[in-house]
Each structure stands twice: as C-alpha cells, then as structure tokens.
Short mmCIF file of N, CA and C in Angstrom, two decimals:
data_model
loop_
_atom_site.label_atom_id
_atom_site.label_comp_id
_atom_site.label_asym_id
_atom_site.label_seq_id
_atom_site.Cartn_x
_atom_site.Cartn_y
_atom_site.Cartn_z
N MET A 1 132.74 96.32 151.99
CA MET A 1 131.53 96.36 151.20
C MET A 1 130.89 97.75 151.38
N PRO A 2 130.52 98.40 150.28
CA PRO A 2 129.90 99.72 150.38
C PRO A 2 128.49 99.62 150.99
N PRO A 3 128.03 100.68 151.65
CA PRO A 3 126.69 100.64 152.22
C PRO A 3 125.63 100.54 151.13
N SER A 4 124.52 99.95 151.49
CA SER A 4 123.40 99.77 150.57
C SER A 4 122.35 100.84 150.86
N ILE A 5 121.88 101.50 149.81
CA ILE A 5 120.95 102.63 149.94
C ILE A 5 119.70 102.33 149.13
N LEU A 6 118.54 102.53 149.74
CA LEU A 6 117.27 102.34 149.04
C LEU A 6 116.64 103.71 148.77
N LEU A 7 116.33 103.97 147.50
CA LEU A 7 115.62 105.18 147.10
C LEU A 7 114.19 104.78 146.75
N THR A 8 113.22 105.52 147.28
CA THR A 8 111.82 105.17 146.98
C THR A 8 111.19 106.06 145.93
N SER A 9 111.96 106.98 145.38
CA SER A 9 111.46 107.81 144.28
C SER A 9 112.64 108.29 143.45
N ARG A 10 112.33 108.77 142.28
CA ARG A 10 113.39 109.29 141.40
C ARG A 10 113.94 110.58 141.98
N VAL A 11 115.23 110.77 141.79
CA VAL A 11 115.92 111.98 142.24
C VAL A 11 116.70 112.52 141.05
N PRO A 12 117.12 113.77 141.12
CA PRO A 12 117.93 114.30 140.01
C PRO A 12 119.16 113.44 139.76
N SER A 13 119.59 113.38 138.52
CA SER A 13 120.72 112.53 138.16
C SER A 13 121.98 112.89 138.94
N SER A 14 122.15 114.17 139.27
CA SER A 14 123.33 114.57 140.05
C SER A 14 123.30 113.95 141.44
N VAL A 15 122.12 113.84 142.03
CA VAL A 15 121.98 113.22 143.35
C VAL A 15 122.26 111.73 143.25
N LEU A 16 121.69 111.09 142.24
CA LEU A 16 121.91 109.66 142.05
C LEU A 16 123.39 109.35 141.83
N THR A 17 124.04 110.15 141.03
CA THR A 17 125.47 109.98 140.78
C THR A 17 126.26 110.09 142.07
N ARG A 18 125.94 111.08 142.88
CA ARG A 18 126.64 111.28 144.16
C ARG A 18 126.41 110.09 145.10
N LEU A 19 125.18 109.63 145.20
CA LEU A 19 124.89 108.49 146.06
C LEU A 19 125.64 107.25 145.61
N LYS A 20 125.77 107.07 144.30
CA LYS A 20 126.49 105.90 143.78
C LYS A 20 127.97 105.94 144.11
N THR A 21 128.52 107.12 144.42
CA THR A 21 129.93 107.19 144.80
C THR A 21 130.16 106.73 146.23
N VAL A 22 129.10 106.69 147.03
CA VAL A 22 129.26 106.30 148.44
C VAL A 22 128.64 104.95 148.78
N GLY A 23 127.85 104.38 147.86
CA GLY A 23 127.24 103.10 148.17
C GLY A 23 126.53 102.48 146.99
N GLN A 24 125.94 101.32 147.25
CA GLN A 24 125.16 100.61 146.24
C GLN A 24 123.73 101.12 146.33
N VAL A 25 123.21 101.63 145.23
CA VAL A 25 121.89 102.25 145.22
C VAL A 25 120.87 101.31 144.60
N GLU A 26 119.76 101.11 145.31
CA GLU A 26 118.64 100.34 144.79
C GLU A 26 117.47 101.31 144.64
N LEU A 27 116.89 101.37 143.45
CA LEU A 27 115.80 102.28 143.17
C LEU A 27 114.48 101.52 143.14
N ALA A 28 113.55 101.93 143.99
CA ALA A 28 112.24 101.30 144.06
C ALA A 28 111.19 102.37 143.79
N THR A 29 110.88 102.61 142.52
CA THR A 29 109.97 103.69 142.17
C THR A 29 108.50 103.25 142.14
N ASP A 30 108.25 101.95 142.23
CA ASP A 30 106.87 101.49 142.27
C ASP A 30 106.29 101.76 143.66
N HIS A 31 104.96 101.79 143.75
CA HIS A 31 104.31 102.01 145.05
C HIS A 31 104.61 100.82 145.96
N LEU A 32 105.09 101.12 147.15
CA LEU A 32 105.40 100.06 148.11
C LEU A 32 104.42 100.13 149.27
N THR A 33 103.85 98.99 149.61
CA THR A 33 103.04 98.93 150.82
C THR A 33 103.98 99.03 152.01
N PRO A 34 103.47 99.34 153.19
CA PRO A 34 104.35 99.37 154.36
C PRO A 34 105.13 98.07 154.56
N ALA A 35 104.47 96.94 154.33
CA ALA A 35 105.16 95.65 154.49
C ALA A 35 106.25 95.48 153.45
N ALA A 36 105.97 95.88 152.21
CA ALA A 36 106.97 95.76 151.14
C ALA A 36 108.15 96.69 151.41
N LEU A 37 107.87 97.90 151.88
CA LEU A 37 108.94 98.83 152.22
C LEU A 37 109.82 98.27 153.32
N GLN A 38 109.20 97.71 154.34
CA GLN A 38 109.96 97.12 155.44
C GLN A 38 110.86 95.99 154.93
N GLU A 39 110.34 95.18 154.03
CA GLU A 39 111.13 94.09 153.46
C GLU A 39 112.29 94.62 152.61
N ARG A 40 112.03 95.62 151.78
CA ARG A 40 113.07 96.17 150.88
C ARG A 40 114.15 96.91 151.64
N VAL A 41 113.79 97.55 152.77
CA VAL A 41 114.77 98.34 153.51
C VAL A 41 115.62 97.46 154.45
N SER A 42 115.19 96.25 154.67
CA SER A 42 115.94 95.34 155.54
C SER A 42 117.37 95.17 155.02
N GLY A 43 118.33 95.42 155.88
CA GLY A 43 119.73 95.25 155.52
C GLY A 43 120.37 96.48 154.89
N LYS A 44 119.57 97.50 154.64
CA LYS A 44 120.11 98.73 154.03
C LYS A 44 120.70 99.61 155.12
N ARG A 45 121.70 100.42 154.76
CA ARG A 45 122.29 101.38 155.69
C ARG A 45 121.56 102.71 155.63
N ALA A 46 120.84 102.98 154.53
CA ALA A 46 120.15 104.26 154.38
C ALA A 46 118.89 104.10 153.56
N LEU A 47 117.92 104.94 153.88
CA LEU A 47 116.68 105.02 153.13
C LEU A 47 116.49 106.48 152.74
N VAL A 48 116.31 106.74 151.44
CA VAL A 48 116.03 108.09 150.95
C VAL A 48 114.61 108.06 150.42
N CYS A 49 113.73 108.79 151.09
CA CYS A 49 112.31 108.79 150.74
C CYS A 49 111.89 110.24 150.51
N VAL A 50 111.63 110.59 149.26
CA VAL A 50 111.25 111.95 148.90
C VAL A 50 109.79 111.96 148.51
N THR A 51 109.03 112.89 149.06
CA THR A 51 107.61 112.97 148.71
C THR A 51 107.32 114.19 147.89
#
C-alpha cells in the first residue's frame, strides 16, 4: 500500500504530480483547527504544510 500524504494547502501542479507518484495524496485546503488537523493526519505517513 502506498504511503498516505496530507497536504494542507495548494501546491504547484508539478509538486502535486510528483507526490502522487509516491503515495496517496489527500488535499485539505479548508481551514483546519488543531483538533481537526490531528484527526486528518492520523494514519498518514507525511504531512506537507506550506504557509
């Protein structure tokens, strides 16, 4: 099973394409509270958070 990756903001399409070659990408562009972020990241192998 490929690793699961959570993105908390939009990234350039080239970055998204590359990430999709190494794992399952979940995009969460809505504002997440700390509790919601903790829930969404549970079970993920990576978190990409760009500010």
